[in-house]
Every structure is written in structure tokens, then in C-alpha cells.
Backbone as a ProteinNet text record, in pm:
[ID]
protein_1_A
[PRIMARY]
MEVFLAATTEEVYHSRMPSDQQAPATKQDIQQFVEHIQRLIADMEQRLTKESEETRRHFDVVAENLHYDFKGALNDKIQNHENRIVHLEEHVGLAA
[TERTIARY]
-470.9	-474.7	-348.4	-248.6	-179.9	-167.8	-110.2	-136.2	-22.9	-61.3	57.9	68.1	-26.9	-40	74.6	189.7	333.7	425.4	384.7	473.5	427.9	495.8	488.1	437.1	352	335.2	435.5	541.3	654.3	740.9	702.6	749.2	663.6	518.7	439.8	458.6	469.1	496.7	612.8	732.9	852.8	832.5	756.9	765.8	686	572	489	534.9	624.9	641.2	779.2	775	903.1	1033.9	1167.1	1263.3	1315.9	1210.1	1218.1	1112.5	1179.7	1126.5	986.4	1052.6	963.9	829.8	831.8	729.3	621.5	485.9	358.5	277.1	209	125.1	34.4	12.5	-115.7	-236.2	-334.3	-466.2	-482.4	-388.2	-375.2	-278.8	-182.6	-93.9	-175	-263.4	-337.5	-449.1	-481.4	-600.5	-534.4	-432.4	-361.3	-323.8	-266.7	-234.1	-363.1	-492.9	-586.2	-656.4	-639.2	-689	-600.9	-460.2	-375.8	-421.7	-430.2	-492.8	-581.1	-697.8	-840.1	-811.9	-727.6	-691.7	-629.4	-556.6	-509.7	-567.1	-648.3	-787	-878.8	-914.8	-998.4	-910.3	-794.5	-733.7	-702.4	-689.4	-667.6	-816.6	-940.1	-1052.9	-1066.1	-1018.1	-1039.3	-972.1	-863.6	-741.8	-822.5	-845.5	-950.9	-1062.9	-1125.5	-1256.3	-1233.4	-1127.9	-1084.7	-1030	-928.6	-879.7	-984	-1102	-1203	-1273.8	-1322.2	-1381	-1306.2	-1171.2	-1070	-1067.3	-1053.3	-1060.5	-1187.5	-1314.8	-1459.4	-1469	-1421.3	-1427.7	-1337.4	-1216	-1126.9	-1193.5	-1252.6	-1318	-1432.5	-1518.8	-1619.1	-1590.6	-1470.6	-1408.1	-1369.5	-1284.8	-1246	-1371.2	-1481.2	-1588.1	-1654.8	-1692.1	-1723.1	-1652.2	-1502.1	-1411.4	-1445.5	-1451.5	-1471.8	-1591	-1714.1	-1852.6	-1858.5	-1787.4	-1779.7	-1694.8	-1569.6	-1483.2	-1554.4	-1644.2	-1710.8	-1821.2	-1887.7	-1992.4	-1938	-1838.9	-1767.3	-1751.6	-1666	-1621.8	-1744.8	-1875.9	-1951.2	-2031.3	-2042.4	-2144.1	-2048.1	-1929.7	-1793	-1850.7	-1848.9	-1839.3	-1961.1	-2078	-2211.9	-2253.1	-2130.7	-2162.8	-2089.1	-1969.2	-1895.9	-1987.1	-2055.1	-2147.9	-2260.2	-2305.2	-2402.7	-2340.2	-2213.8	-2164	-2128.9	-2105.1	-2067.8	-2227.8	-2317.3	-2450.4	-2495.3	-2492.4	-2523.7	-2420.4	-2310.2	-2231	-2247.4	-2281.1	-2314.3	-2489	-2551	-2707	-2658.8	-2600.3	-2550.4	-2500.3	-2401.9	-2360.9	-2453.3	-2567.2	-2642.9	-2742.7	-2767.5	-2904.6	-3006	-2983.5	-3101.7	-3076	-3063.7	-3069	-3190	-3171.7	-3270	-3357
-3094.5	-3030.7	-2932.3	-2908.1	-2807.3	-2676.3	-2562.9	-2457	-2397.3	-2379	-2341.9	-2197	-2111.1	-1976.3	-1884.6	-1926.3	-1863.7	-1938.1	-2000.9	-2083.1	-2044.4	-2055	-2002.3	-2167.7	-2116.7	-2228.8	-2347.3	-2277.8	-2374.6	-2431.4	-2363	-2448.2	-2572.4	-2538.4	-2653.6	-2772.1	-2770	-2822.3	-2904.1	-2858.2	-2905.8	-2988.3	-2952.3	-3030.7	-3126	-3155.8	-3236.9	-3361.5	-3301.7	-3416.4	-3476.8	-3606.5	-3700.4	-3584.9	-3632.5	-3582.9	-3636.1	-3713.7	-3733.5	-3634.9	-3573.1	-3482.1	-3534.3	-3667.1	-3718.2	-3796.1	-3825.4	-3901.6	-3809.8	-3869.2	-3835.5	-3797.6	-3693.9	-3662.8	-3747.6	-3774.6	-3862.3	-3754.4	-3825.8	-3747.2	-3688.2	-3763.1	-3719.7	-3583.2	-3575	-3471.9	-3347.4	-3351.5	-3284.9	-3248.9	-3312.4	-3255.5	-3208	-3191.1	-3112.1	-2994.8	-2970.3	-2862.6	-2774.8	-2817.7	-2748	-2696.4	-2754.5	-2744	-2599	-2645	-2517	-2392.8	-2397.7	-2286.8	-2206.1	-2309.6	-2274.1	-2184.3	-2209.9	-2160.5	-2003.1	-2019.2	-1895.4	-1784.1	-1839.2	-1758.9	-1718.3	-1810	-1728.6	-1616.2	-1652	-1543.3	-1425.5	-1425.2	-1322.2	-1254.8	-1305.3	-1268.1	-1195.7	-1235.9	-1180.1	-1059.6	-1061	-924	-832	-871.3	-776.5	-737.1	-770.8	-756.3	-627.7	-672.5	-577.6	-472.2	-467.8	-336.2	-249	-330.3	-191	-161.9	-216.1	-160.9	-71	-52.1	17.8	150	131.9	226.6	314.6	246.5	283	380.3	346.8	427.6	561.9	546.3	647.3	739.3	707.1	803.8	848.2	773.3	826.8	979.6	934.3	1051.2	1159.3	1135.7	1260.2	1309	1256.3	1313.4	1417	1372.2	1442	1540	1548.5	1660.6	1760.7	1732.1	1812.1	1880.2	1797	1869.2	1970.3	1956.4	2082	2174.8	2155.6	2257	2326.7	2305.2	2350	2438.9	2383.6	2424.1	2559.3	2536.9	2640.5	2773	2748.9	2830	2905.9	2847	2909.4	2999.3	2958.4	3051.5	3165	3175.2	3276.9	3358	3295.5	3397.9	3441.8	3411.9	3464.3	3593.3	3559.8	3628.1	3770	3728.2	3826.3	3936.2	3864.5	3952.3	4022.4	3960	4046.5	4189.3	4142.6	4298.1	4356.4	4342.5	4430.2	4498.6	4418.5	4470.9	4599.2	4544.4	4614.7	4737.6	4751.6	4863.2	4953.4	4883.6	4963.3	5063.7	4959.3	5034.8	5132.1	5128.9	5242.5	5355.1	5330.2	5415.4	5533.1	5462.9	5501.4	5580	5518.2	5576.6	5488.2	5353.2	5246.9	5147.3	5199.5	5115.1	4999.3	4883.9	4786.3	4778.4
594	525.2	506.4	415.4	406.1	345.1	381.3	350	251.3	113	23.6	4.3	43.9	13	2.8	74.3	77.8	-14.4	-90.5	-174	-320.6	-411.9	-539.2	-618.3	-740.3	-808.9	-823.6	-852.7	-908.3	-785	-661.1	-564.9	-520.8	-527.5	-507.7	-612.5	-737	-840.5	-779.5	-772.9	-757	-626.6	-519.6	-395.4	-388.9	-488.2	-529.9	-624	-727.7	-845.5	-787.8	-830.7	-797.8	-883.3	-860.1	-922.1	-1059.8	-1103.4	-1230	-1333.2	-1374.9	-1495.9	-1586.5	-1614.7	-1713.4	-1673.8	-1539.1	-1454.5	-1502.2	-1530.7	-1565.1	-1429.2	-1422.1	-1303.5	-1275.1	-1140.2	-1115.4	-1115.5	-1079.6	-1072.6	-944.4	-849.8	-715.5	-704.5	-791.8	-828.6	-847.2	-976.8	-1044.2	-952.6	-878.7	-782.7	-690.3	-636.8	-498.4	-576.1	-728.3	-767.9	-800.6	-846.9	-845.7	-738.4	-624.1	-493.6	-430.4	-477.8	-415	-496.4	-659.6	-732.2	-698.1	-645	-609.7	-472.1	-396.3	-294.1	-299.6	-393.7	-419	-489.8	-540.3	-617	-517.8	-420.9	-316.6	-185.8	-188.4	-111.9	-189.1	-313.3	-396.3	-423.5	-418.2	-407.8	-268.9	-149.5	-62.7	-25.7	-58.8	-71.4	-136.2	-267.9	-367.8	-282.5	-234.7	-187.4	-25.3	-8.9	144.7	75.7	-5.8	-109.7	-149.8	-178.8	-260.9	-155.8	-62.2	100.8	111.3	121.8	203.4	92.6	-40.3	-187.3	-162.9	-126.5	-113.5	13.1	137.2	231.9	238	144.6	132.3	68.1	-45.1	-152.3	-80.3	12	80	160.3	235.5	333.9	221.3	117.3	50.9	-21.4	-46.2	-108.4	5.9	122.7	206.6	246.3	256.7	287.8	180.1	23	-49.3	-89.1	-0.3	-17.4	84.5	188.3	306.1	293.3	207.1	146.9	46.1	-72.8	-126.7	-75.9	10	85.9	185.7	236.6	309.9	212	109.1	32.6	-42.3	-77.4	-125.8	-31.5	104.8	188.5	201.3	219.1	214.3	132.7	-16.3	-127.8	-100.1	-83.7	-50.4	26.5	158.9	263.8	189.4	125.3	79	-33.7	-119.9	-201.6	-134.9	-36.7	64	122.2	175.6	212.5	103.5	-24.3	-92.2	-163.6	-153.9	-209.6	-87.1	45.8	141.1	128	122	97.7	-31.4	-138.7	-226	-225.7	-156.6	-104.9	-44	82	138.1	92.6	14.2	-86.7	-165.2	-226.2	-327.4	-258.6	-128.3	-36.8	-53	-64	-121.9	-3.9	118.5	263.1	227.1	265.3	245.4	378.1
[MASK]
++++++++++++++++++++++++++++++++++++++++++++++++++++++++++++++++++++++++++++++++++++++++++++++++

């Protein structure tokens, strides 16, 4: 079994076809070409699946980082408000 994944479709076509450009394609020529295209499609599907998995992992990491960044920022803001409220209560004599 030959592997054509590195070759272009045109290279495969010319390597399989006789030098006579008018010669009709045989069923074997067509079958080999179809098999080559099927391998190219399978390879493309594998690469697409791999890329989508990597993209999903990256997205999950970014989303998790944003979650903790926002959570930390909101906790800091809440603590800042608590400090201001305590300061105001002490200033007006309403110590809690």
C-alpha cells in the first residue's frame, strides 16, 4: 500500500497516468485516485479533530483563569466596601 499524503492531487494524477494525456483513465486509475482522496479526507478529519481538542483545552484554561481573576477582583472590591462601611460607622458612632 502506497501513502500519498505528502503528494498533491496533481502529482498523484501525473504519476499514475501514462504520458499520453489523451489516454482514458482505467477503473484501476479511478479506484486509486478515489482511495487517495479518501486518505486525504481521513487525514484532514484527524487534524481537524486534534485542532478542535487543543482549542477546547485552551478555551477551558482561559475561561478558568478569567473566572478566578473576576472572583479575586470581586472579593477585593467587597473587602474594600466592608472597610469603608466600618470606617463610616466608626466616624458617625454606629460601631457594629
